[in-house]
């Protein structure tokens, strides 16, 4: 009688095993390289603020450390990081952002304890901005201009 069991394959590597620290360092460097090459950052020409362009973020954020003046109103929203920890928020600040696309973008940003700003899906949708990760650029759907 024939058996219909599946057998698993055994893979073996030959040669000298790398030291544990070497594997961790290489893995970390590779992760950092892959991570940073697939993310898109843009700079506000007025303030010099760096923004991560993130269509996976529902809202747009500006770092509290970069805000010196008063907030327009309090923020009741709760923000969470990818690891599910709460990100403290301090209110909302309306900013005019110049990305070099020949128009200014006036938008209410949530002020939060983050290192960098985020241009979220709310901002991208409102201003018809299109992310092109292959060419590493942000395209203005209205003017057809782009920035890298």
mmCIF file of N, CA and C in Angstrom:
data_model
loop_
_atom_site.group_PDB
_atom_site.id
_atom_site.type_symbol
_atom_site.label_atom_id
_atom_site.label_comp_id
_atom_site.label_asym_id
_atom_site.label_seq_id
_atom_site.Cartn_x
_atom_site.Cartn_y
_atom_site.Cartn_z
ATOM 1 N N UNK A 1 0.838 -1.177 0.000
ATOM 2 C CA UNK A 1 0.000 0.000 0.000
ATOM 3 C C UNK A 1 0.884 1.242 0.000
ATOM 4 N N UNK A 2 0.502 2.254 -0.771
ATOM 5 C CA UNK A 2 1.280 3.481 -0.873
ATOM 6 C C UNK A 2 0.967 4.406 0.290
ATOM 7 N N UNK A 3 2.004 5.050 0.797
ATOM 8 C CA UNK A 3 1.837 6.030 1.872
ATOM 9 C C UNK A 3 1.733 7.418 1.256
ATOM 10 N N UNK A 4 0.814 8.253 1.745
ATOM 11 C CA UNK A 4 0.643 9.608 1.219
ATOM 12 C C UNK A 4 1.155 10.651 2.209
ATOM 13 N N UNK A 5 2.093 10.289 3.032
ATOM 14 C CA UNK A 5 2.677 11.225 3.990
ATOM 15 C C UNK A 5 3.648 12.152 3.280
ATOM 16 N N UNK A 6 3.653 13.415 3.720
ATOM 17 C CA UNK A 6 4.617 14.388 3.202
ATOM 18 C C UNK A 6 5.833 14.363 4.108
ATOM 19 N N UNK A 7 6.986 14.356 3.526
ATOM 20 C CA UNK A 7 8.217 14.403 4.295
ATOM 21 C C UNK A 7 8.815 15.799 4.187
ATOM 22 N N UNK A 8 9.302 16.293 5.308
ATOM 23 C CA UNK A 8 9.914 17.619 5.291
ATOM 24 C C UNK A 8 11.344 17.526 4.787
ATOM 25 N N UNK A 9 11.767 18.572 4.126
ATOM 26 C CA UNK A 9 13.131 18.623 3.606
ATOM 27 C C UNK A 9 14.073 19.076 4.712
ATOM 28 N N UNK A 10 15.282 18.582 4.672
ATOM 29 C CA UNK A 10 16.284 18.992 5.644
ATOM 30 C C UNK A 10 17.342 19.804 4.910
ATOM 31 N N UNK A 11 17.526 21.045 5.352
ATOM 32 C CA UNK A 11 18.519 21.914 4.736
ATOM 33 C C UNK A 11 19.726 22.003 5.648
ATOM 34 N N UNK A 12 20.898 21.870 5.078
ATOM 35 C CA UNK A 12 22.120 21.936 5.868
ATOM 36 C C UNK A 12 23.060 22.961 5.248
ATOM 37 N N UNK A 13 23.659 23.780 6.100
ATOM 38 C CA UNK A 13 24.655 24.734 5.635
ATOM 39 C C UNK A 13 26.032 24.193 5.969
ATOM 40 N N UNK A 14 26.970 24.391 5.060
ATOM 41 C CA UNK A 14 28.326 23.926 5.271
ATOM 42 C C UNK A 14 29.254 25.114 5.440
ATOM 43 N N UNK A 15 30.338 24.887 6.102
ATOM 44 C CA UNK A 15 31.324 25.938 6.296
ATOM 45 C C UNK A 15 31.374 26.378 7.745
ATOM 46 N N UNK A 16 32.208 27.364 7.992
ATOM 47 C CA UNK A 16 32.404 27.870 9.343
ATOM 48 C C UNK A 16 31.209 28.718 9.767
ATOM 49 N N UNK A 17 30.716 28.500 10.977
ATOM 50 C CA UNK A 17 29.598 29.275 11.503
ATOM 51 C C UNK A 17 30.085 30.654 11.934
ATOM 52 N N UNK A 18 29.332 31.726 11.633
ATOM 53 C CA UNK A 18 29.727 33.066 12.082
ATOM 54 C C UNK A 18 29.504 33.214 13.580
ATOM 55 N N UNK A 19 30.269 34.101 14.188
ATOM 56 C CA UNK A 19 30.097 34.372 15.614
ATOM 57 C C UNK A 19 28.731 35.004 15.840
ATOM 58 N N UNK A 20 28.174 34.830 17.038
ATOM 59 C CA UNK A 20 26.832 35.329 17.351
ATOM 60 C C UNK A 20 26.736 36.841 17.165
ATOM 61 N N UNK A 21 27.716 37.586 17.603
ATOM 62 C CA UNK A 21 27.710 39.043 17.465
ATOM 63 C C UNK A 21 27.731 39.478 16.018
ATOM 64 N N UNK A 22 28.429 38.724 15.198
ATOM 65 C CA UNK A 22 28.521 39.046 13.777
ATOM 66 C C UNK A 22 27.163 38.885 13.102
ATOM 67 N N UNK A 23 26.440 37.834 13.441
ATOM 68 C CA UNK A 23 25.115 37.608 12.867
ATOM 69 C C UNK A 23 24.179 38.739 13.266
ATOM 70 N N UNK A 24 24.191 39.109 14.543
ATOM 71 C CA UNK A 24 23.309 40.178 15.026
ATOM 72 C C UNK A 24 23.641 41.502 14.353
ATOM 73 N N UNK A 25 24.919 41.801 14.209
ATOM 74 C CA UNK A 25 25.320 43.068 13.595
ATOM 75 C C UNK A 25 24.910 43.110 12.129
ATOM 76 N N UNK A 26 25.131 42.011 11.409
ATOM 77 C CA UNK A 26 24.755 41.975 10.002
ATOM 78 C C UNK A 26 23.249 42.078 9.833
ATOM 79 N N UNK A 27 22.512 41.367 10.659
ATOM 80 C CA UNK A 27 21.062 41.397 10.576
ATOM 81 C C UNK A 27 20.538 42.799 10.846
ATOM 82 N N UNK A 28 21.087 43.445 11.865
ATOM 83 C CA UNK A 28 20.659 44.797 12.218
ATOM 84 C C UNK A 28 20.979 45.779 11.095
ATOM 85 N N UNK A 29 22.155 45.663 10.525
ATOM 86 C CA UNK A 29 22.553 46.560 9.435
ATOM 87 C C UNK A 29 21.659 46.345 8.221
ATOM 88 N N UNK A 30 21.363 45.090 7.905
ATOM 89 C CA UNK A 30 20.495 44.804 6.764
ATOM 90 C C UNK A 30 19.087 45.340 6.991
ATOM 91 N N UNK A 31 18.559 45.162 8.213
ATOM 92 C CA UNK A 31 17.230 45.676 8.527
ATOM 93 C C UNK A 31 17.204 47.187 8.375
ATOM 94 N N UNK A 32 18.223 47.868 8.891
ATOM 95 C CA UNK A 32 18.286 49.321 8.826
ATOM 96 C C UNK A 32 18.367 49.775 7.371
ATOM 97 N N UNK A 33 19.178 49.085 6.581
ATOM 98 C CA UNK A 33 19.336 49.464 5.175
ATOM 99 C C UNK A 33 18.025 49.287 4.417
ATOM 100 N N UNK A 34 17.364 48.139 4.596
ATOM 101 C CA UNK A 34 16.101 47.891 3.908
ATOM 102 C C UNK A 34 15.018 48.847 4.373
ATOM 103 N N UNK A 35 14.995 49.129 5.653
ATOM 104 C CA UNK A 35 13.989 50.012 6.231
ATOM 105 C C UNK A 35 14.134 51.423 5.682
ATOM 106 N N UNK A 36 15.313 51.938 5.713
ATOM 107 C CA UNK A 36 15.523 53.338 5.337
ATOM 108 C C UNK A 36 15.411 53.565 3.839
ATOM 109 N N UNK A 37 15.652 52.560 3.029
ATOM 110 C CA UNK A 37 15.559 52.760 1.591
ATOM 111 C C UNK A 37 14.121 52.693 1.111
ATOM 112 N N UNK A 38 13.217 52.124 1.881
ATOM 113 C CA UNK A 38 11.834 52.044 1.422
ATOM 114 C C UNK A 38 10.936 53.103 2.041
ATOM 115 N N UNK A 39 11.448 53.900 2.945
ATOM 116 C CA UNK A 39 10.651 54.985 3.524
ATOM 117 C C UNK A 39 10.940 56.279 2.776
ATOM 118 N N UNK A 40 9.932 57.150 2.729
ATOM 119 C CA UNK A 40 10.071 58.420 2.024
ATOM 120 C C UNK A 40 9.925 59.566 3.015
ATOM 121 N N UNK A 41 10.918 60.445 3.048
ATOM 122 C CA UNK A 41 10.889 61.638 3.886
ATOM 123 C C UNK A 41 10.880 62.872 2.998
ATOM 124 N N UNK A 42 10.165 63.907 3.441
ATOM 125 C CA UNK A 42 10.171 65.203 2.761
ATOM 126 C C UNK A 42 10.465 66.280 3.798
ATOM 127 N N UNK A 43 10.894 67.449 3.323
ATOM 128 C CA UNK A 43 11.279 68.537 4.230
ATOM 129 C C UNK A 43 10.420 69.761 3.949
ATOM 130 N N UNK A 44 9.922 70.378 5.024
ATOM 131 C CA UNK A 44 9.214 71.651 4.911
ATOM 132 C C UNK A 44 10.264 72.737 4.735
ATOM 133 N N UNK A 45 10.201 73.462 3.634
ATOM 134 C CA UNK A 45 11.208 74.488 3.336
ATOM 135 C C UNK A 45 11.150 75.676 4.289
ATOM 136 N N UNK A 46 10.000 75.931 4.899
ATOM 137 C CA UNK A 46 9.867 77.059 5.828
ATOM 138 C C UNK A 46 10.515 76.765 7.173
ATOM 139 N N UNK A 47 10.179 75.622 7.745
ATOM 140 C CA UNK A 47 10.614 75.311 9.111
ATOM 141 C C UNK A 47 11.813 74.375 9.170
ATOM 142 N N UNK A 48 12.086 73.668 8.085
ATOM 143 C CA UNK A 48 13.149 72.671 8.097
ATOM 144 C C UNK A 48 12.721 71.352 8.724
ATOM 145 N N UNK A 49 11.439 71.214 9.066
ATOM 146 C CA UNK A 49 10.942 69.973 9.662
ATOM 147 C C UNK A 49 10.982 68.834 8.656
ATOM 148 N N UNK A 50 11.382 67.659 9.139
ATOM 149 C CA UNK A 50 11.387 66.449 8.324
ATOM 150 C C UNK A 50 10.097 65.688 8.594
ATOM 151 N N UNK A 51 9.435 65.255 7.528
ATOM 152 C CA UNK A 51 8.198 64.497 7.649
ATOM 153 C C UNK A 51 8.351 63.140 6.967
ATOM 154 N N UNK A 52 7.943 62.090 7.666
ATOM 155 C CA UNK A 52 7.811 60.775 7.060
ATOM 156 C C UNK A 52 6.492 60.774 6.303
ATOM 157 N N UNK A 53 6.504 60.372 5.037
ATOM 158 C CA UNK A 53 5.277 60.261 4.257
ATOM 159 C C UNK A 53 4.736 58.858 4.519
ATOM 160 N N UNK A 54 3.582 58.792 5.207
ATOM 161 C CA UNK A 54 3.084 57.506 5.704
ATOM 162 C C UNK A 54 1.589 57.363 5.442
ATOM 163 N N UNK A 55 1.231 56.677 4.371
ATOM 164 C CA UNK A 55 -0.183 56.478 4.046
ATOM 165 C C UNK A 55 -0.854 55.520 5.025
ATOM 166 N N UNK A 56 -0.072 54.831 5.835
ATOM 167 C CA UNK A 56 -0.626 53.934 6.848
ATOM 168 C C UNK A 56 -0.991 54.647 8.136
ATOM 169 N N UNK A 57 -0.608 55.912 8.265
ATOM 170 C CA UNK A 57 -0.965 56.714 9.440
ATOM 171 C C UNK A 57 -2.252 57.471 9.115
ATOM 172 N N UNK A 58 -3.238 57.373 9.979
ATOM 173 C CA UNK A 58 -4.519 58.047 9.734
ATOM 174 C C UNK A 58 -4.407 59.557 9.817
ATOM 175 N N UNK A 59 -3.550 60.043 10.710
ATOM 176 C CA UNK A 59 -3.453 61.482 10.964
ATOM 177 C C UNK A 59 -2.032 61.977 10.744
ATOM 178 N N UNK A 60 -1.913 63.289 10.602
ATOM 179 C CA UNK A 60 -0.604 63.919 10.427
ATOM 180 C C UNK A 60 -0.138 64.486 11.761
ATOM 181 N N UNK A 61 1.159 64.363 12.008
ATOM 182 C CA UNK A 61 1.729 64.690 13.319
ATOM 183 C C UNK A 61 2.935 65.598 13.149
ATOM 184 N N UNK A 62 3.112 66.487 14.115
ATOM 185 C CA UNK A 62 4.310 67.316 14.183
ATOM 186 C C UNK A 62 4.917 67.094 15.575
ATOM 187 N N UNK A 63 6.254 67.017 15.676
ATOM 188 C CA UNK A 63 6.886 66.772 16.982
ATOM 189 C C UNK A 63 6.691 67.943 17.944
ATOM 190 N N UNK A 64 6.349 67.631 19.171
ATOM 191 C CA UNK A 64 6.157 68.664 20.200
ATOM 192 C C UNK A 64 7.441 69.450 20.424
ATOM 193 N N UNK A 65 8.588 68.798 20.293
ATOM 194 C CA UNK A 65 9.870 69.467 20.543
ATOM 195 C C UNK A 65 10.143 70.592 19.547
ATOM 196 N N UNK A 66 9.471 70.590 18.404
ATOM 197 C CA UNK A 66 9.682 71.612 17.369
ATOM 198 C C UNK A 66 8.677 72.756 17.447
ATOM 199 N N UNK A 67 7.682 72.637 18.315
ATOM 200 C CA UNK A 67 6.639 73.660 18.418
ATOM 201 C C UNK A 67 6.939 74.614 19.568
ATOM 202 N N UNK A 68 7.100 75.889 19.249
ATOM 203 C CA UNK A 68 7.430 76.883 20.273
ATOM 204 C C UNK A 68 6.232 77.739 20.666
ATOM 205 N N UNK A 69 5.253 77.890 19.772
ATOM 206 C CA UNK A 69 4.118 78.766 20.074
ATOM 207 C C UNK A 69 2.906 77.964 20.540
ATOM 208 N N UNK A 70 1.849 78.672 20.842
ATOM 209 C CA UNK A 70 0.664 78.056 21.429
ATOM 210 C C UNK A 70 -0.075 77.167 20.436
ATOM 211 N N UNK A 71 -0.845 76.252 20.988
ATOM 212 C CA UNK A 71 -1.627 75.317 20.193
ATOM 213 C C UNK A 71 -2.993 75.919 19.903
ATOM 214 N N UNK A 72 -3.604 75.522 18.787
ATOM 215 C CA UNK A 72 -4.910 76.071 18.437
ATOM 216 C C UNK A 72 -6.015 75.507 19.329
ATOM 217 N N UNK A 73 -5.962 74.229 19.659
ATOM 218 C CA UNK A 73 -6.913 73.634 20.598
ATOM 219 C C UNK A 73 -6.401 72.280 21.065
ATOM 220 N N UNK A 74 -7.030 71.784 22.129
ATOM 221 C CA UNK A 74 -6.617 70.499 22.690
ATOM 222 C C UNK A 74 -6.965 69.361 21.743
ATOM 223 N N UNK A 75 -6.287 68.254 21.948
ATOM 224 C CA UNK A 75 -6.508 67.070 21.125
ATOM 225 C C UNK A 75 -7.017 65.949 22.024
ATOM 226 N N UNK A 76 -8.208 65.467 21.729
ATOM 227 C CA UNK A 76 -8.773 64.372 22.513
ATOM 228 C C UNK A 76 -8.406 63.011 21.932
ATOM 229 N N UNK A 77 -7.778 63.000 20.770
ATOM 230 C CA UNK A 77 -7.411 61.739 20.121
ATOM 231 C C UNK A 77 -6.282 61.052 20.867
ATOM 232 N N UNK A 78 -6.326 59.724 20.858
ATOM 233 C CA UNK A 78 -5.228 58.936 21.414
ATOM 234 C C UNK A 78 -4.472 58.324 20.244
ATOM 235 N N UNK A 79 -3.167 58.452 20.289
ATOM 236 C CA UNK A 79 -2.325 57.885 19.241
ATOM 237 C C UNK A 79 -1.566 56.696 19.800
ATOM 238 N N UNK A 80 -1.354 55.692 18.950
ATOM 239 C CA UNK A 80 -0.624 54.496 19.358
ATOM 240 C C UNK A 80 0.470 54.185 18.346
ATOM 241 N N UNK A 81 1.610 53.781 18.864
ATOM 242 C CA UNK A 81 2.737 53.367 18.023
ATOM 243 C C UNK A 81 2.467 51.957 17.496
ATOM 244 N N UNK A 82 3.318 51.498 16.597
ATOM 245 C CA UNK A 82 3.171 50.165 16.018
ATOM 246 C C UNK A 82 3.236 49.073 17.084
ATOM 247 N N UNK A 83 3.954 49.334 18.187
ATOM 248 C CA UNK A 83 4.059 48.335 19.261
ATOM 249 C C UNK A 83 2.940 48.489 20.294
ATOM 250 N N UNK A 84 1.908 49.273 19.962
ATOM 251 C CA UNK A 84 0.709 49.470 20.777
ATOM 252 C C UNK A 84 0.918 50.316 22.031
ATOM 253 N N UNK A 85 2.028 51.038 22.132
ATOM 254 C CA UNK A 85 2.208 51.957 23.259
ATOM 255 C C UNK A 85 1.580 53.298 22.889
ATOM 256 N N UNK A 86 1.012 53.955 23.889
ATOM 257 C CA UNK A 86 0.354 55.232 23.639
ATOM 258 C C UNK A 86 1.391 56.339 23.445
ATOM 259 N N UNK A 87 1.142 57.200 22.471
ATOM 260 C CA UNK A 87 2.010 58.345 22.198
ATOM 261 C C UNK A 87 1.335 59.573 22.801
ATOM 262 N N UNK A 88 2.003 60.269 23.718
ATOM 263 C CA UNK A 88 1.395 61.464 24.320
ATOM 264 C C UNK A 88 1.131 62.553 23.277
ATOM 265 N N UNK A 89 -0.054 63.170 23.357
ATOM 266 C CA UNK A 89 -0.418 64.275 22.468
ATOM 267 C C UNK A 89 -0.645 65.529 23.301
ATOM 268 N N UNK A 90 -0.424 66.693 22.677
ATOM 269 C CA UNK A 90 -0.480 67.957 23.408
ATOM 270 C C UNK A 90 -1.442 68.968 22.800
ATOM 271 N N UNK A 91 -2.085 68.641 21.711
ATOM 272 C CA UNK A 91 -3.017 69.562 21.081
ATOM 273 C C UNK A 91 -2.873 69.545 19.575
ATOM 274 N N UNK A 92 -3.451 70.560 18.939
ATOM 275 C CA UNK A 92 -3.427 70.663 17.481
ATOM 276 C C UNK A 92 -2.847 72.013 17.094
ATOM 277 N N UNK A 93 -2.033 72.004 16.064
ATOM 278 C CA UNK A 93 -1.407 73.233 15.568
ATOM 279 C C UNK A 93 -1.564 73.265 14.060
ATOM 280 N N UNK A 94 -2.154 74.333 13.541
ATOM 281 C CA UNK A 94 -2.303 74.485 12.094
ATOM 282 C C UNK A 94 -1.018 75.078 11.532
ATOM 283 N N UNK A 95 -0.452 74.379 10.551
ATOM 284 C CA UNK A 95 0.804 74.807 9.933
ATOM 285 C C UNK A 95 0.618 74.982 8.433
ATOM 286 N N UNK A 96 1.387 75.888 7.868
ATOM 287 C CA UNK A 96 1.473 76.043 6.428
ATOM 288 C C UNK A 96 2.785 75.397 5.999
ATOM 289 N N UNK A 97 2.685 74.307 5.265
ATOM 290 C CA UNK A 97 3.856 73.510 4.889
ATOM 291 C C UNK A 97 4.215 73.774 3.423
ATOM 292 N N UNK A 98 5.497 74.032 3.164
ATOM 293 C CA UNK A 98 6.004 74.247 1.806
ATOM 294 C C UNK A 98 6.924 73.083 1.458
ATOM 295 N N UNK A 99 6.440 72.195 0.603
ATOM 296 C CA UNK A 99 7.213 71.015 0.219
ATOM 297 C C UNK A 99 7.988 71.215 -1.081
ATOM 298 N N UNK A 100 7.896 72.404 -1.658
ATOM 299 C CA UNK A 100 8.576 72.657 -2.926
ATOM 300 C C UNK A 100 7.743 72.244 -4.120
ATOM 301 N N UNK A 101 6.425 72.191 -3.947
ATOM 302 C CA UNK A 101 5.523 71.809 -5.030
ATOM 303 C C UNK A 101 4.742 73.008 -5.578
ATOM 304 N N UNK A 102 5.274 74.203 -5.350
ATOM 305 C CA UNK A 102 4.710 75.466 -5.847
ATOM 306 C C UNK A 102 3.330 75.789 -5.286
ATOM 307 N N UNK A 103 3.008 75.221 -4.129
ATOM 308 C CA UNK A 103 1.810 75.608 -3.394
ATOM 309 C C UNK A 103 2.027 75.261 -1.931
ATOM 310 N N UNK A 104 1.391 76.037 -1.069
ATOM 311 C CA UNK A 104 1.505 75.778 0.362
ATOM 312 C C UNK A 104 0.340 74.915 0.813
ATOM 313 N N UNK A 105 0.593 74.119 1.824
ATOM 314 C CA UNK A 105 -0.404 73.202 2.346
ATOM 315 C C UNK A 105 -0.730 73.607 3.779
ATOM 316 N N UNK A 106 -1.907 74.183 3.991
ATOM 317 C CA UNK A 106 -2.355 74.603 5.314
ATOM 318 C C UNK A 106 -3.124 73.442 5.933
ATOM 319 N N UNK A 107 -2.633 72.939 7.102
ATOM 320 C CA UNK A 107 -3.224 71.724 7.667
ATOM 321 C C UNK A 107 -3.100 71.693 9.190
ATOM 322 N N UNK A 108 -4.137 71.180 9.880
ATOM 323 C CA UNK A 108 -4.052 71.009 11.335
ATOM 324 C C UNK A 108 -3.301 69.718 11.687
ATOM 325 N N UNK A 109 -2.152 69.865 12.318
ATOM 326 C CA UNK A 109 -1.329 68.727 12.728
ATOM 327 C C UNK A 109 -1.535 68.450 14.212
ATOM 328 N N UNK A 110 -1.554 67.190 14.587
ATOM 329 C CA UNK A 110 -1.569 66.829 16.001
ATOM 330 C C UNK A 110 -0.142 66.969 16.515
ATOM 331 N N UNK A 111 0.014 67.660 17.625
ATOM 332 C CA UNK A 111 1.328 67.831 18.250
ATOM 333 C C UNK A 111 1.516 66.660 19.204
ATOM 334 N N UNK A 112 2.580 65.898 18.997
ATOM 335 C CA UNK A 112 2.792 64.680 19.782
ATOM 336 C C UNK A 112 4.269 64.495 20.092
ATOM 337 N N UNK A 113 4.538 63.610 21.045
ATOM 338 C CA UNK A 113 5.918 63.300 21.414
ATOM 339 C C UNK A 113 6.475 62.281 20.415
ATOM 340 N N UNK A 114 7.021 62.807 19.314
ATOM 341 C CA UNK A 114 7.656 61.985 18.278
ATOM 342 C C UNK A 114 8.964 62.649 17.869
ATOM 343 N N UNK A 115 9.824 61.898 17.213
ATOM 344 C CA UNK A 115 11.099 62.451 16.745
ATOM 345 C C UNK A 115 10.951 63.207 15.434
ATOM 346 N N UNK A 116 10.080 62.716 14.575
ATOM 347 C CA UNK A 116 9.882 63.312 13.258
ATOM 348 C C UNK A 116 8.393 63.543 13.039
ATOM 349 N N UNK A 117 8.091 64.446 12.108
ATOM 350 C CA UNK A 117 6.710 64.665 11.726
ATOM 351 C C UNK A 117 6.238 63.553 10.807
ATOM 352 N N UNK A 118 4.928 63.454 10.668
ATOM 353 C CA UNK A 118 4.334 62.461 9.775
ATOM 354 C C UNK A 118 3.290 63.146 8.912
ATOM 355 N N UNK A 119 3.392 62.958 7.607
ATOM 356 C CA UNK A 119 2.318 63.350 6.699
ATOM 357 C C UNK A 119 1.481 62.097 6.498
ATOM 358 N N UNK A 120 0.323 62.077 7.143
ATOM 359 C CA UNK A 120 -0.527 60.895 7.131
ATOM 360 C C UNK A 120 -1.513 60.878 5.973
ATOM 361 N N UNK A 121 -2.357 59.844 5.985
ATOM 362 C CA UNK A 121 -3.346 59.654 4.925
ATOM 363 C C UNK A 121 -4.309 60.828 4.830
ATOM 364 N N UNK A 122 -4.615 61.467 5.965
ATOM 365 C CA UNK A 122 -5.523 62.621 5.938
ATOM 366 C C UNK A 122 -4.957 63.744 5.072
ATOM 367 N N UNK A 123 -3.692 64.051 5.239
ATOM 368 C CA UNK A 123 -2.994 65.106 4.490
ATOM 369 C C UNK A 123 -2.864 64.718 3.014
ATOM 370 N N UNK A 124 -2.424 63.490 2.766
ATOM 371 C CA UNK A 124 -2.209 63.017 1.395
ATOM 372 C C UNK A 124 -3.510 63.033 0.596
ATOM 373 N N UNK A 125 -4.596 62.607 1.238
ATOM 374 C CA UNK A 125 -5.898 62.574 0.567
ATOM 375 C C UNK A 125 -6.409 63.984 0.274
ATOM 376 N N UNK A 126 -6.359 64.852 1.264
ATOM 377 C CA UNK A 126 -6.875 66.217 1.113
ATOM 378 C C UNK A 126 -6.194 66.957 -0.041
ATOM 379 N N UNK A 127 -4.870 66.805 -0.156
ATOM 380 C CA UNK A 127 -4.111 67.562 -1.149
ATOM 381 C C UNK A 127 -3.767 66.752 -2.400
ATOM 382 N N UNK A 128 -4.351 65.548 -2.526
ATOM 383 C CA UNK A 128 -4.154 64.698 -3.704
ATOM 384 C C UNK A 128 -2.670 64.458 -3.983
ATOM 385 N N UNK A 129 -1.949 64.021 -2.956
ATOM 386 C CA UNK A 129 -0.524 63.715 -3.089
ATOM 387 C C UNK A 129 -0.353 62.210 -3.250
ATOM 388 N N UNK A 130 0.476 61.822 -4.192
ATOM 389 C CA UNK A 130 0.655 60.417 -4.549
ATOM 390 C C UNK A 130 2.073 59.979 -4.206
ATOM 391 N N UNK A 131 2.184 58.849 -3.520
ATOM 392 C CA UNK A 131 3.486 58.310 -3.126
ATOM 393 C C UNK A 131 4.001 57.393 -4.227
ATOM 394 N N UNK A 132 5.236 57.625 -4.657
ATOM 395 C CA UNK A 132 5.905 56.771 -5.643
ATOM 396 C C UNK A 132 7.193 56.270 -4.994
ATOM 397 N N UNK A 133 7.119 55.101 -4.354
ATOM 398 C CA UNK A 133 8.288 54.579 -3.645
ATOM 399 C C UNK A 133 9.361 54.064 -4.600
ATOM 400 N N UNK A 134 8.959 53.577 -5.755
ATOM 401 C CA UNK A 134 9.949 53.073 -6.703
ATOM 402 C C UNK A 134 10.890 54.189 -7.151
ATOM 403 N N UNK A 135 10.344 55.362 -7.433
ATOM 404 C CA UNK A 135 11.161 56.505 -7.845
ATOM 405 C C UNK A 135 11.532 57.400 -6.661
ATOM 406 N N UNK A 136 11.092 57.020 -5.459
ATOM 407 C CA UNK A 136 11.376 57.752 -4.217
ATOM 408 C C UNK A 136 10.961 59.215 -4.328
ATOM 409 N N UNK A 137 9.684 59.441 -4.648
ATOM 410 C CA UNK A 137 9.205 60.805 -4.802
ATOM 411 C C UNK A 137 7.750 60.921 -4.362
ATOM 412 N N UNK A 138 7.340 62.157 -4.126
ATOM 413 C CA UNK A 138 5.962 62.492 -3.802
ATOM 414 C C UNK A 138 5.441 63.329 -4.964
ATOM 415 N N UNK A 139 4.325 62.908 -5.544
ATOM 416 C CA UNK A 139 3.779 63.566 -6.727
ATOM 417 C C UNK A 139 2.532 64.353 -6.335
ATOM 418 N N UNK A 140 2.454 65.599 -6.793
ATOM 419 C CA UNK A 140 1.271 66.426 -6.590
ATOM 420 C C UNK A 140 0.285 66.085 -7.707
ATOM 421 N N UNK A 141 -0.837 65.473 -7.349
ATOM 422 C CA UNK A 141 -1.839 65.075 -8.333
ATOM 423 C C UNK A 141 -2.520 66.247 -9.013
ATOM 424 N N UNK A 142 -2.432 67.439 -8.420
ATOM 425 C CA UNK A 142 -3.044 68.632 -9.015
ATOM 426 C C UNK A 142 -2.119 69.263 -10.055
ATOM 427 N N UNK A 143 -0.869 69.478 -9.690
ATOM 428 C CA UNK A 143 0.074 70.184 -10.572
ATOM 429 C C UNK A 143 0.965 69.240 -11.373
ATOM 430 N N UNK A 144 0.980 67.966 -10.994
ATOM 431 C CA UNK A 144 1.841 66.929 -11.607
ATOM 432 C C UNK A 144 3.327 67.145 -11.314
ATOM 433 N N UNK A 145 3.651 68.081 -10.436
ATOM 434 C CA UNK A 145 5.041 68.272 -10.015
ATOM 435 C C UNK A 145 5.390 67.195 -9.000
ATOM 436 N N UNK A 146 6.682 66.928 -8.833
ATOM 437 C CA UNK A 146 7.096 65.936 -7.837
ATOM 438 C C UNK A 146 8.351 66.405 -7.118
ATOM 439 N N UNK A 147 8.559 65.845 -5.937
ATOM 440 C CA UNK A 147 9.769 66.118 -5.155
ATOM 441 C C UNK A 147 10.387 64.799 -4.762
ATOM 442 N N UNK A 148 11.710 64.813 -4.623
ATOM 443 C CA UNK A 148 12.441 63.618 -4.187
ATOM 444 C C UNK A 148 13.037 63.863 -2.835
#
